[in-house]
Coordinates of C-alpha atoms and ligand atoms in Angstrom, one line a residue:
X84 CA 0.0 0.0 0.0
X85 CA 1.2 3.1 -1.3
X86 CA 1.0 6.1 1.6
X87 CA 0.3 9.5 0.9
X88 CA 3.2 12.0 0.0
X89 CA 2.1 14.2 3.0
X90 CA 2.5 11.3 5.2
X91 CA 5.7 9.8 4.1
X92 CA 7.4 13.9 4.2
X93 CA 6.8 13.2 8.9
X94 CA 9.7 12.4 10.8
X95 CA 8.1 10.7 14.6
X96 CA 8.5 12.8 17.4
X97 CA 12.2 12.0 18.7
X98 CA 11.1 13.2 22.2
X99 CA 7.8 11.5 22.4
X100 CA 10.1 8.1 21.0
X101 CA 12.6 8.7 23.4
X102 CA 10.2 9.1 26.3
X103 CA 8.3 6.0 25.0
X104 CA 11.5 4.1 25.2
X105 CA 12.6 5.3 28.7
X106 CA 9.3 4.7 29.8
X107 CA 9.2 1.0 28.4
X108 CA 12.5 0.3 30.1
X109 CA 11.5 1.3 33.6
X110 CA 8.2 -0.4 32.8
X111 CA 11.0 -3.8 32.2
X112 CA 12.7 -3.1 35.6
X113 CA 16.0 -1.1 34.2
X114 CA 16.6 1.8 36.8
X115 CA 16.7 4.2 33.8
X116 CA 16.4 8.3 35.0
X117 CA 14.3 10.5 32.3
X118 CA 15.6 13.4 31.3
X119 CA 14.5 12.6 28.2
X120 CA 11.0 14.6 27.4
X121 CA 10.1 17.8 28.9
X122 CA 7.4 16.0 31.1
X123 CA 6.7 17.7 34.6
X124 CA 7.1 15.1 37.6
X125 CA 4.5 16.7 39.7
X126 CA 0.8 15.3 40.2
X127 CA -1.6 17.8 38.7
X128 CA -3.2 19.1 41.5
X129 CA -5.9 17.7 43.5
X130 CA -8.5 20.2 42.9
X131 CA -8.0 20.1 39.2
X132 CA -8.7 16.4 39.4
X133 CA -11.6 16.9 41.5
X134 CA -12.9 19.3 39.2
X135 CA -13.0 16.5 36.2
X136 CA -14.7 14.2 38.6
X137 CA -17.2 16.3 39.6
X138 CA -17.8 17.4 36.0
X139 CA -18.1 13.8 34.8
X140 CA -20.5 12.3 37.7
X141 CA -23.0 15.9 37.1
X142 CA -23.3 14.6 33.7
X143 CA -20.7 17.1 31.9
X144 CA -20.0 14.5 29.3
X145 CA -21.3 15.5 25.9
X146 CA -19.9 17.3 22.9
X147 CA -19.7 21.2 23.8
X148 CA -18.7 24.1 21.5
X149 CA -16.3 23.1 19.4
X150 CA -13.9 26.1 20.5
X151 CA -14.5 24.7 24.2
X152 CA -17.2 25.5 27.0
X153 CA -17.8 29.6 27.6
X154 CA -16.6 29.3 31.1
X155 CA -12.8 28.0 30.2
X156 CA -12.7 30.8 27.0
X157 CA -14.0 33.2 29.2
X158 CA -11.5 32.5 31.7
X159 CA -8.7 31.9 29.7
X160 CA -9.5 35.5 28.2
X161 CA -9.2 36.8 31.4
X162 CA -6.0 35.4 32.3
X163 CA -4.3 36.3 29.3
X164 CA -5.5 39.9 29.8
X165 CA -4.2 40.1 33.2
X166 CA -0.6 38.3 32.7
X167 CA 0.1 39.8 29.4
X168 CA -1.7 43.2 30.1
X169 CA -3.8 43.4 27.0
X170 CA -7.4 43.2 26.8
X171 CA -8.7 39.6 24.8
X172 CA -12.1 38.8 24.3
X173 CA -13.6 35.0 24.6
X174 CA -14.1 34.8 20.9
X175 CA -10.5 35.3 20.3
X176 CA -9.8 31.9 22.3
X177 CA -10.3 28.6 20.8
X178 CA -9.3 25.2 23.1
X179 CA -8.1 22.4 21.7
X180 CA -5.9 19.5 22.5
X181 CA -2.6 20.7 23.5
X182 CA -1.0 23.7 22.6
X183 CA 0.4 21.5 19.9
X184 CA -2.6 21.3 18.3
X185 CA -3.2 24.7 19.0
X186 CA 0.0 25.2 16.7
X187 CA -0.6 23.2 14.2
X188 CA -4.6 24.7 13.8
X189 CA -3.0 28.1 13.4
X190 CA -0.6 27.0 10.5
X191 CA -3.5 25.3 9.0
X192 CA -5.4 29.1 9.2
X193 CA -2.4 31.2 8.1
X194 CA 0.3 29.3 5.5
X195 CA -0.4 28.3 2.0
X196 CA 0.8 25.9 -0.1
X197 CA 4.7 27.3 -1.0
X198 CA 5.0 29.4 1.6
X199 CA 8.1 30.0 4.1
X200 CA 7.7 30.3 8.0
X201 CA 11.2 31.1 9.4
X202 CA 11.8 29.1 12.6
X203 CA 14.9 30.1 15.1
X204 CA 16.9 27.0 15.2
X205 CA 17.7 25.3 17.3
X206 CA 13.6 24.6 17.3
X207 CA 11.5 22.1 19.2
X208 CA 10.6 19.0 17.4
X209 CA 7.4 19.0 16.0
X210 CA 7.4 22.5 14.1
X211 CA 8.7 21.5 10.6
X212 CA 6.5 18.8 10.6
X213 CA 3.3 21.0 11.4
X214 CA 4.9 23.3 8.9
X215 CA 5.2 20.7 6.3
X216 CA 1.6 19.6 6.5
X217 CA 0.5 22.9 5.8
X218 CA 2.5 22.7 2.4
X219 CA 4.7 25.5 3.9
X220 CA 8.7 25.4 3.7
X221 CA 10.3 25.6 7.1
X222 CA 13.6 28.3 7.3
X223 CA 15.6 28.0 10.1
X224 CA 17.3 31.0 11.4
X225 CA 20.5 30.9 13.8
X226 CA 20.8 32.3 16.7
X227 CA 23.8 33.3 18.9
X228 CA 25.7 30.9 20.4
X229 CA 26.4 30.8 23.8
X230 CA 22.6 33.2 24.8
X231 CA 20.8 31.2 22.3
X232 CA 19.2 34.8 21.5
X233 CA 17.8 35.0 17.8
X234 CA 20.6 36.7 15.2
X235 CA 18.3 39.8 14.0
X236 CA 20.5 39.7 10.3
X237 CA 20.2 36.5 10.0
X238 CA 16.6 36.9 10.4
X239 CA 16.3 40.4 7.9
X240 CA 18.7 37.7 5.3
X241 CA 16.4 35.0 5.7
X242 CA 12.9 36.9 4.5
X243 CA 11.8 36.7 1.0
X244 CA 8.9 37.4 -0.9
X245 CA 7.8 34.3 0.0
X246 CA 8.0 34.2 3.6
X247 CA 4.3 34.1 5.7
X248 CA 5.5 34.2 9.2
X249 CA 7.6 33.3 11.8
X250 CA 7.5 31.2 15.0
X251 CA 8.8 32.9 18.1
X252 CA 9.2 30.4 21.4
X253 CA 10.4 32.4 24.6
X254 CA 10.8 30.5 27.0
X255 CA 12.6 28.4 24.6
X256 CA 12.7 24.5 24.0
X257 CA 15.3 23.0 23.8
X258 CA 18.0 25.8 24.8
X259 CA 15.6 27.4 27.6
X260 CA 16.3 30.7 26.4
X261 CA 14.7 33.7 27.3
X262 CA 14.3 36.5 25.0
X263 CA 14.6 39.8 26.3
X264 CA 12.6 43.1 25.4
X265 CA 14.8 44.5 23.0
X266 CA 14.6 41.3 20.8
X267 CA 11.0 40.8 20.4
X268 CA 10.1 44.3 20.4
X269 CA 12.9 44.0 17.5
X270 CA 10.8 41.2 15.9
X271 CA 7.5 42.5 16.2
X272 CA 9.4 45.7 14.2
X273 CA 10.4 43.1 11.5
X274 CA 7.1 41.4 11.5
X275 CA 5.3 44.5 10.8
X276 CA 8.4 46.3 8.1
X277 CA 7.5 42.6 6.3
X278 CA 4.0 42.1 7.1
X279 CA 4.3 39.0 8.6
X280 CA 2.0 37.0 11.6
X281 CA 3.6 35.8 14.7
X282 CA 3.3 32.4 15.9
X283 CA 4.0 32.7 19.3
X284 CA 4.4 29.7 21.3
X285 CA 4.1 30.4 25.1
X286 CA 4.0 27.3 26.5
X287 CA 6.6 27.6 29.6
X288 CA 5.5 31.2 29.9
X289 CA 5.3 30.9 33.9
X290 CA 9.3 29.0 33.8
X291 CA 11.0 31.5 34.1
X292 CA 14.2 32.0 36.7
X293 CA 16.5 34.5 38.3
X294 CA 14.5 37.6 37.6
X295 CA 13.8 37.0 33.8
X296 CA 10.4 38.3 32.5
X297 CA 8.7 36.0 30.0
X298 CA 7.8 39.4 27.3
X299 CA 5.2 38.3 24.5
X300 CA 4.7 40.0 21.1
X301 CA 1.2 40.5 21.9
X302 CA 2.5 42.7 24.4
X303 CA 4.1 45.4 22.0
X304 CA 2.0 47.9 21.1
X305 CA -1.2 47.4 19.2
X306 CA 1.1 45.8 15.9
X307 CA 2.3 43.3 18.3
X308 CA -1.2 42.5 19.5
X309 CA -2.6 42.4 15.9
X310 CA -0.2 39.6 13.9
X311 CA 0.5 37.7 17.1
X312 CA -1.1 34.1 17.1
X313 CA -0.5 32.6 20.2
X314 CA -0.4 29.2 21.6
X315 CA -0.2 28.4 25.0
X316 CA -1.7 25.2 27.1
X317 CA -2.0 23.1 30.7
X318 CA 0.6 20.9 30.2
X319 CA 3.8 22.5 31.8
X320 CA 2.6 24.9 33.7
X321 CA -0.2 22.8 36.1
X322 CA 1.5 19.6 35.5
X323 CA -1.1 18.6 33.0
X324 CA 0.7 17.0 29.9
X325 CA -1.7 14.0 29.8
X326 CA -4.9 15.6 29.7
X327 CA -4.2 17.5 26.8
X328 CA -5.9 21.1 26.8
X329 CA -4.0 23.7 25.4
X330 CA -5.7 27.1 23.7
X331 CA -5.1 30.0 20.4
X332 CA -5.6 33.3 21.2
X333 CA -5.8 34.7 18.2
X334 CA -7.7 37.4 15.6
X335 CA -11.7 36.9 15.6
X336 CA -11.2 35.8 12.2
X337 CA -8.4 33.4 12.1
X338 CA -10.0 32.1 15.7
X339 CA -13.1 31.2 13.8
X340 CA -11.4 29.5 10.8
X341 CA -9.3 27.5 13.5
X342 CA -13.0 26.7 15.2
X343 CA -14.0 26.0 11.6
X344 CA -11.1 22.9 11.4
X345 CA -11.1 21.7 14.6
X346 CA -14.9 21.2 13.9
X347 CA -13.7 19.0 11.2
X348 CA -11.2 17.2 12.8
X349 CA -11.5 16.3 16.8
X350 CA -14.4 18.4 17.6
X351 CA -14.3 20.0 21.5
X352 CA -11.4 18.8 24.0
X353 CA -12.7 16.1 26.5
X354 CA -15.6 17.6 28.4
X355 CA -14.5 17.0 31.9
X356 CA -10.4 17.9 31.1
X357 CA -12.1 21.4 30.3
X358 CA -13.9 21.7 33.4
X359 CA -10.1 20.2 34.8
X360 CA -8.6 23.4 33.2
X361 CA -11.1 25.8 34.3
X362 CA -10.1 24.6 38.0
X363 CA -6.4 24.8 37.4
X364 CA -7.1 28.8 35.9
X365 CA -8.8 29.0 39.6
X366 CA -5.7 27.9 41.4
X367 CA -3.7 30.3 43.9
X368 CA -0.8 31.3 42.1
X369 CA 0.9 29.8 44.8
X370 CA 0.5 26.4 44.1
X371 CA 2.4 26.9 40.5
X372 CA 4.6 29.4 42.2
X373 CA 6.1 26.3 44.5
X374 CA 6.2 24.5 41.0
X375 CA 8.5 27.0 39.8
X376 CA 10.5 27.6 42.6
X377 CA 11.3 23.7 42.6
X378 CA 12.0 23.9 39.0
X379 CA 14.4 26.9 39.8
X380 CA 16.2 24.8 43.1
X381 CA 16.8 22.0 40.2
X382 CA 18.2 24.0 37.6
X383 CA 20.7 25.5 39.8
X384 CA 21.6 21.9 40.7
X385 CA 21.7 20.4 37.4
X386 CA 24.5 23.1 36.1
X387 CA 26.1 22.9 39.2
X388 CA 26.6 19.0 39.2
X389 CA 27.3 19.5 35.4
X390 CA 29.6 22.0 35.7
X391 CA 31.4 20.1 38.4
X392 CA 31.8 16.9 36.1
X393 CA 32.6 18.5 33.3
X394 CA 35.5 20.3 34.4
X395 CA 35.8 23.3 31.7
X396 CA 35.6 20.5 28.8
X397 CA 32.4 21.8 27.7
X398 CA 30.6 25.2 28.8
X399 CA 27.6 25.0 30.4
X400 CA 24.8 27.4 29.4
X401 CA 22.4 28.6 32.5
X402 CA 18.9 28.5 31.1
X403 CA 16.8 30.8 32.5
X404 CA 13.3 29.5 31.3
X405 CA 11.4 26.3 30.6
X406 CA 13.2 23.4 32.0
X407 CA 15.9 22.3 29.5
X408 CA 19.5 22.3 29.7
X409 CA 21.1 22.3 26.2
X410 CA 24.7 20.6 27.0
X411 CA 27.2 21.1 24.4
X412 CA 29.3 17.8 23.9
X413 CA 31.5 18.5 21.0
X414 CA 34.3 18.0 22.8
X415 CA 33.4 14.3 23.2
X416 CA 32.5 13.7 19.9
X417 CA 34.9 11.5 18.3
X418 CA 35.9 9.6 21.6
X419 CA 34.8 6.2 22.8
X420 CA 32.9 4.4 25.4
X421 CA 34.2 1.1 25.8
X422 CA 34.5 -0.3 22.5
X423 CA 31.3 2.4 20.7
X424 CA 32.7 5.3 18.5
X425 CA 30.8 8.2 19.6
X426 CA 30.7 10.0 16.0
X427 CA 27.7 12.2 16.9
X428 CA 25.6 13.7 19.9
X429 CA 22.8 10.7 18.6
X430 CA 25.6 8.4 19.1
X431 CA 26.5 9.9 22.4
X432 CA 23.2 9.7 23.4
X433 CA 22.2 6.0 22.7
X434 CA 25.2 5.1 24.4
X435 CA 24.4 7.3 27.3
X436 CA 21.3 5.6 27.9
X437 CA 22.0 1.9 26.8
X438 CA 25.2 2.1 29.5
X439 CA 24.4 4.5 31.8
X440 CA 20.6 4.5 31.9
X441 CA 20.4 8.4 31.7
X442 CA 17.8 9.5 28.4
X443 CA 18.6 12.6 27.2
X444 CA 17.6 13.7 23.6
X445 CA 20.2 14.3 20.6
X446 CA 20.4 18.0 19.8
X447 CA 20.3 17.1 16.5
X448 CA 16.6 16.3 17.3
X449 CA 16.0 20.2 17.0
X450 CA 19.1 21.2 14.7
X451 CA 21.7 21.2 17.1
X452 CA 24.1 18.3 16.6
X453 CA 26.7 18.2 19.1
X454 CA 24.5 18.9 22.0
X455 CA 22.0 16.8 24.4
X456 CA 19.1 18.2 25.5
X457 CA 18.4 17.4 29.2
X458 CA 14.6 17.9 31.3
X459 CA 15.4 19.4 34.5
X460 CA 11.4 18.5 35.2
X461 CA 12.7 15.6 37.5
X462 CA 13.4 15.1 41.4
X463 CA 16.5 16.2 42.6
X464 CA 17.5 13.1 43.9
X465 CA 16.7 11.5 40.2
X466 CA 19.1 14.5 38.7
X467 CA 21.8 13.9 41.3
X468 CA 22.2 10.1 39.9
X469 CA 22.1 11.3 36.5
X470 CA 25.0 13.6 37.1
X471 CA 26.8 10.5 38.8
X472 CA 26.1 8.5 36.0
X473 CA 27.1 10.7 33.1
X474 CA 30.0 12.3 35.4
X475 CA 31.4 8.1 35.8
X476 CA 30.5 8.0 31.4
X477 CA 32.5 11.1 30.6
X478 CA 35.1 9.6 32.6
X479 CA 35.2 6.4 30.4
X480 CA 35.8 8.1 27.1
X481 CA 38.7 7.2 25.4
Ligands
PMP506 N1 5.3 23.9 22.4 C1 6.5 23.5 23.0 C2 7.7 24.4 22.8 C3 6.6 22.3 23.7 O1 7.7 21.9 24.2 C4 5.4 21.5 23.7 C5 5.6 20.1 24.3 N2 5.1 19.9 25.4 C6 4.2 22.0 23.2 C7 4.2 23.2 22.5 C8 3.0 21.2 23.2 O2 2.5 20.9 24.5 P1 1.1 20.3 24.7 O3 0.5 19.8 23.4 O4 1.3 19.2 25.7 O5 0.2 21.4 25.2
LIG507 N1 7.3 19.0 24.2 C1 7.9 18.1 25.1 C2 9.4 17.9 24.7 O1 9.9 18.6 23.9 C3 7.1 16.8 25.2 C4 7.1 15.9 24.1 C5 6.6 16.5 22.8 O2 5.4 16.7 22.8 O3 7.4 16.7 21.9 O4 10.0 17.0 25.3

């Protein structure tokens, strides 16, 4: 059987694979520690489940606007006016499952056939995928090394004619970037001089660390507000990943196009999981502030213990947002572990987690070979043994 072109063009999601096989091995009894997808330890909390329960038993259980209940837009409008400071109305909000398919609806609305979207890399997995199924052309654009901050020349030299949009993701996955001010007040400037939308993915919005402020283009000036498409969701921030709810905010019209297709395609998000997500937009800010400040305590132990075992053979980058730590190992690459050339950080990886039982995910996963992405979204105990083990690794390489 012959599968379709537009099929055949997708790559599987190497962090969902990688997960998946962590996962499985722990399921087999291997004592494997996953810092492999960007999956947030925590239980979601209690009231949030209680909420779903609730929902289901009152009978909460049939199909409900396709762009999700009034209650959750409503709320979600009014969350994003108050974080981001800029007045959004319900009918700008559509919920749908996960902010990745938040993303890939608002692709669908906005790129046609032949059209470029310019993507900083190093980018997280699934956007040139989602970009590819909406017959666009994906265009990476470098950033700095070192800050991971977007190169604004190679962003002007990377615009053609052709070019629709770009995606902006601050806090970033996979380098946990955090862009400042000046550089998406800079992009919003280019977005509007080439008259381009915004795809802004704000999915670890509330990760951020050590004073930074998480700034969004909706948030500059009323050209911002007006291209910006943006995608944010449950998953991260309440420790939701597995009941998938995620939202647009975005234009009337583009909102409605995206209702239009998600009409067509999966309908509303589970009933109850939006009554879930209406709870978690209820929570004290407390609760997800002791999230953070965890995430924070375990960032600042991950680069330490990294650091320490690496010695100056590698620098180590301090994110600031999301909870990713982008390791550079080209200074490894080339070596070997026992008898297993280590020729790339894919290579360095496999072996990583066949010998020591540490997943991490190839940087070449997001177009960054020679680096390993590691999830700081573990215990502390769990990222203390996975600095031992990959310390006791490095040590090995001949
Ligand atoms: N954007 C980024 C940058 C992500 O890392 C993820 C993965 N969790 C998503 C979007 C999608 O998250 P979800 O679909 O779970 O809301
Ligand atoms: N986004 C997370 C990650 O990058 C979860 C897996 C996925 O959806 O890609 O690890």
């Amino acid at each position: 059987m012959q599968l379709s072109q537009r099929i055949q063009q997708l790559t599987p999601s190497l962090t969902l694979a990688i997960d998946a096989k962590a996962k499985e091995l722990q399921r087999q009894g291997a004592d494997v520690v996953n810092l492999g997808a960007g999956e947030p330890d925590f239980d979601t909390p209690a009231p949030v489940v209680e909420a779903a329960h609730q929902a289901a038993l009152a009978g909460k259980t049939k199909y409900t606007p396709t762009a999700g209940i009034p209650e959750l837009r409503s709320a979600i409008a009014a969350r994003v006016s108050k974080t981001h400071g800029i007045a959004v109305d319900a009918a700008e909000i559509v919920v749908s499952n996960g902010a990745k398919q938040a993303l890939y609806n608002a692709l669908q609305a906005v790129v046609n056939p032949g059209d470029d979207v310019l993507v900083f890399a190093p980018y997280w997995v699934s956007y040139p995928d989602m970009i590819a199924l909406a017959g666009g052309r994906m265009v990476p654009v470098a950033v700095h090394e070192g800050s991971f901050e977007p190169n604004l020349a190679a962003l002007e030299e990377s615009c053609t004619a052709r070019t629709r949009g770009l995606i902006l993701n601050s806090p970033t996955n996979p380098t946990g970037a955090v862009y400042s001010r000046e550089t998406i007040e800079a992009i919003v400037d280019f977005a509007r001089r080439k008259d381009l939308w915004i795809l802004s993915d704000e999915m670890y919005e509330l990760l951020v660390y050590d004073g930074a402020k998480h700034v969004s283009p909706s948030q500059i000036g009323a050209e911002g507000r007006a291209r910006t498409l943006m995608a944010s969701g449950f998953s991260k921030s309440f420790a939701m990943t597995g009941w998938r709810c995620g939202y647009l905010v975005a234009p009337k019209q583009v909102a409605s196009a995206v209702a239009t297709l998600q009409g067509q395609m999966t309908t509303n998000v589970n009933t109850p999981t939006q009554w879930a997500a209406l709870a978690a937009l209820d929570l004290d800010d407390s609760v997800m502030g002791a999230m953070v400040k965890e995430f924070g305590e375990r960032r600042r132990l991950l680069v330490r213990g990294m650091s320490e075992i690496l010695r100056g053979r590698a620098p180590v980058h301090e994110p600031r947002g999301a909870f990713y730590l982008m390791q550079d190992v080209r200074p490894f690459l080339g070596k070997r572990f026992r008898d297993r050339p280590l020729r790339d950080d894919r290579e360095l990886g496999e072996a990583l987690l066949d010998s020591a039982l540490v997943a991490t995910v190839p940087g070449s996963a997001f177009a960054a070979p020679g680096f390993i992405r590691l999830s700081y979204a573990t215990s502390r105990e769990n990222l203390q043994k996975a600095v031992a083990r990959m310390g006791a690794f490095l040590n090995e390489l001949a």
